[in-house]
Amino acid sequence: MTSVHTPPFKVLFLCTANSARSILSEALLRHEGKERFQSFSAGSKPSSKVNPVAVQLLAMRGIPIDGLSSKSWHIFEGESAPQMDFVFTVCGNARDEECPVWPGHPVTAHWGISDPAAVTGSDVERLAAFESAYALLQKKIRMLIALPLENMSDSERRAACKDIGDIL
């Protein structure tokens, strides 16, 4: 059975602090997914600010940073919240936490990415960690964008998103 969901597909990226990986994901999908996707990000314990290296990298890549902020995932639960089609955890902590029940029962998957914000060292080393995370997120997001989501059943979407999550 094919789902009745049509573009724009709403996608929520989750990470504990919502300051780096989920922010990069939100910005990347917003930029590359164009009108076909609406992207959001949130965290279970938001840091209250976006990691400055994430902002620097997005700016270097020409990806708009306006509207990006660290926020709680609680704004995406409840009847008045936007109904998501997809929810992806991009860190192990968020995956292992008890997530809210998302309205509409979206497709969920874990797209684990090493935390670039945890890297210590020189500015060059920290930026390299963010570039590595960015490259892997971009690969996964481009795979999502390439899927014929409009013509896939919910079970096909789940399987495809899980497969994307398994990509190293």
CSV table of C-alpha atoms in Angstrom, one decimal:
chain,number,residue,atom,x,y,z
A,1,MET,CA,0.0,0.0,0.0
A,2,THR,CA,1.4,3.4,-1.0
A,3,SER,CA,1.2,6.2,1.5
A,4,VAL,CA,-0.8,9.3,0.8
A,5,HIS,CA,2.1,11.6,1.8
A,6,THR,CA,3.2,13.9,-0.9
A,7,PRO,CA,5.9,16.6,-1.0
A,8,PRO,CA,6.9,18.5,0.7
A,9,PHE,CA,8.1,15.7,3.0
A,10,LYS,CA,8.7,17.0,6.5
A,11,VAL,CA,12.0,15.6,8.1
A,12,LEU,CA,13.2,16.0,11.7
A,13,PHE,CA,16.8,15.4,12.6
A,14,LEU,CA,17.5,14.6,16.3
A,15,CYS,CA,20.7,14.9,18.3
A,16,THR,CA,21.1,15.4,22.1
A,17,ALA,CA,22.4,18.9,22.0
A,18,ASN,CA,21.0,20.0,18.6
A,19,SER,CA,24.1,22.1,18.0
A,20,ALA,CA,26.2,20.2,15.3
A,21,ARG,CA,25.1,17.1,13.5
A,22,SER,CA,21.4,17.7,13.5
A,23,ILE,CA,21.9,21.3,12.6
A,24,LEU,CA,24.2,20.3,9.7
A,25,SER,CA,21.5,17.8,8.6
A,26,GLU,CA,18.7,20.4,8.7
A,27,ALA,CA,20.7,23.0,6.7
A,28,LEU,CA,21.9,20.4,4.2
A,29,LEU,CA,18.4,19.0,3.4
A,30,ARG,CA,16.9,22.5,3.3
A,31,HIS,CA,19.5,23.5,0.8
A,32,GLU,CA,19.6,20.3,-1.4
A,33,GLY,CA,16.1,19.1,-1.0
A,34,LYS,CA,14.6,22.4,-2.3
A,35,GLU,CA,10.8,22.5,-2.3
A,36,ARG,CA,10.4,18.7,-2.0
A,37,PHE,CA,11.5,18.6,1.7
A,38,GLN,CA,11.0,20.7,4.8
A,39,SER,CA,13.7,20.1,7.3
A,40,PHE,CA,13.8,20.6,11.0
A,41,SER,CA,16.2,19.7,13.9
A,42,ALA,CA,15.9,19.4,17.6
A,43,GLY,CA,17.5,17.9,20.7
A,44,SER,CA,16.6,16.1,23.9
A,45,LYS,CA,18.9,18.4,25.8
A,46,PRO,CA,19.4,21.4,23.5
A,47,SER,CA,22.6,23.4,24.1
A,48,SER,CA,20.9,26.7,23.5
A,49,LYS,CA,23.4,27.7,20.7
A,50,VAL,CA,24.6,26.3,17.4
A,51,ASN,CA,28.2,25.1,17.4
A,52,PRO,CA,30.3,27.9,15.8
A,53,VAL,CA,32.3,25.4,13.8
A,54,ALA,CA,29.1,24.1,12.2
A,55,VAL,CA,28.1,27.6,11.3
A,56,GLN,CA,31.6,28.3,9.9
A,57,LEU,CA,31.5,25.1,7.8
A,58,LEU,CA,28.0,25.8,6.4
A,59,ALA,CA,29.0,29.4,5.5
A,60,MET,CA,32.2,28.1,3.8
A,61,ARG,CA,30.0,25.7,1.7
A,62,GLY,CA,27.5,28.5,0.8
A,63,ILE,CA,24.7,26.9,2.7
A,64,PRO,CA,22.3,29.4,4.3
A,65,ILE,CA,22.4,29.5,8.1
A,66,ASP,CA,19.4,31.8,8.7
A,67,GLY,CA,16.8,30.3,11.1
A,68,LEU,CA,19.1,27.7,12.5
A,69,SER,CA,18.8,27.4,16.3
A,70,SER,CA,19.2,24.8,19.0
A,71,LYS,CA,15.8,23.8,20.3
A,72,SER,CA,14.0,21.1,22.3
A,73,TRP,CA,12.3,18.2,20.6
A,74,HIS,CA,9.3,18.8,22.7
A,75,ILE,CA,8.1,21.5,20.3
A,76,PHE,CA,7.5,18.7,17.8
A,77,GLU,CA,5.2,16.7,19.9
A,78,GLY,CA,1.5,17.2,20.5
A,79,GLU,CA,-1.4,18.0,18.2
A,80,SER,CA,-0.3,21.5,17.3
A,81,ALA,CA,3.2,20.4,16.2
A,82,PRO,CA,4.0,19.9,12.5
A,83,GLN,CA,3.4,16.3,11.5
A,84,MET,CA,6.7,14.7,10.4
A,85,ASP,CA,7.0,12.2,7.6
A,86,PHE,CA,10.5,11.1,8.7
A,87,VAL,CA,12.5,11.4,12.0
A,88,PHE,CA,16.2,10.5,12.0
A,89,THR,CA,18.5,10.3,15.0
A,90,VAL,CA,22.0,11.3,14.1
A,91,CYS,CA,23.7,10.5,17.4
A,92,GLY,CA,23.7,7.4,19.6
A,93,ASN,CA,22.5,9.2,22.7
A,94,ALA,CA,19.3,10.5,21.0
A,95,ARG,CA,18.7,7.0,19.5
A,96,ASP,CA,19.0,5.4,23.0
A,97,GLU,CA,16.8,7.9,24.8
A,98,GLU,CA,13.0,7.5,25.0
A,99,CYS,CA,11.7,9.7,22.3
A,100,PRO,CA,8.3,11.4,22.3
A,101,VAL,CA,5.5,9.8,20.4
A,102,TRP,CA,5.6,11.7,17.1
A,103,PRO,CA,2.2,12.8,15.6
A,104,GLY,CA,1.4,10.8,12.5
A,105,HIS,CA,3.8,7.9,13.2
A,106,PRO,CA,6.6,9.0,10.8
A,107,VAL,CA,9.2,6.7,9.4
A,108,THR,CA,12.1,6.6,11.9
A,109,ALA,CA,15.7,5.5,11.4
A,110,HIS,CA,19.1,6.0,13.0
A,111,TRP,CA,21.7,7.7,10.9
A,112,GLY,CA,24.6,7.6,13.4
A,113,ILE,CA,27.4,10.1,12.8
A,114,SER,CA,30.5,10.5,15.1
A,115,ASP,CA,30.2,13.7,17.1
A,116,PRO,CA,32.5,16.4,15.5
A,117,ALA,CA,32.0,18.7,18.5
A,118,ALA,CA,33.7,16.1,20.8
A,119,VAL,CA,37.0,16.4,18.9
A,120,THR,CA,39.6,18.5,20.7
A,121,GLY,CA,42.7,19.9,19.2
A,122,SER,CA,43.6,22.6,16.8
A,123,ASP,CA,41.1,24.6,14.8
A,124,VAL,CA,42.2,22.7,11.7
A,125,GLU,CA,41.6,19.3,13.5
A,126,ARG,CA,38.2,20.4,14.7
A,127,LEU,CA,37.2,21.7,11.3
A,128,ALA,CA,38.3,18.5,9.7
A,129,ALA,CA,36.0,16.5,12.1
A,130,PHE,CA,33.1,18.7,11.0
A,131,GLU,CA,34.0,18.3,7.4
A,132,SER,CA,34.0,14.5,7.8
A,133,ALA,CA,30.6,14.5,9.5
A,134,TYR,CA,29.3,16.9,6.8
A,135,ALA,CA,30.4,14.6,4.0
A,136,LEU,CA,28.7,11.6,5.5
A,137,LEU,CA,25.5,13.5,6.2
A,138,GLN,CA,25.5,14.9,2.7
A,139,LYS,CA,25.9,11.4,1.2
A,140,LYS,CA,22.9,10.1,3.3
A,141,ILE,CA,20.8,13.1,2.5
A,142,ARG,CA,21.5,12.8,-1.2
A,143,MET,CA,20.5,9.2,-1.0
A,144,LEU,CA,17.2,10.2,0.7
A,145,ILE,CA,16.5,12.9,-2.0
A,146,ALA,CA,17.1,10.3,-4.8
A,147,LEU,CA,14.5,8.0,-3.5
A,148,PRO,CA,11.1,7.9,-5.3
A,149,LEU,CA,9.3,8.5,-2.0
A,150,GLU,CA,6.1,9.5,-3.7
A,151,ASN,CA,5.8,6.0,-5.2
A,152,MET,CA,7.0,4.0,-2.2
A,153,SER,CA,4.9,2.3,0.5
A,154,ASP,CA,5.6,3.1,4.2
A,155,SER,CA,7.4,-0.2,4.6
A,156,GLU,CA,9.6,0.5,1.6
A,157,ARG,CA,10.4,3.9,3.0
A,158,ARG,CA,11.3,2.4,6.3
A,159,ALA,CA,13.6,-0.2,4.7
A,160,ALA,CA,15.3,2.4,2.5
A,161,CYS,CA,15.9,4.8,5.4
A,162,LYS,CA,17.3,2.1,7.5
A,163,ASP,CA,19.6,1.1,4.7
A,164,ILE,CA,20.8,4.7,4.3
A,165,GLY,CA,21.5,4.7,8.1
A,166,ASP,CA,23.7,1.6,7.7
A,167,ILE,CA,26.0,3.5,5.2
A,168,LEU,CA,29.3,4.3,6.8
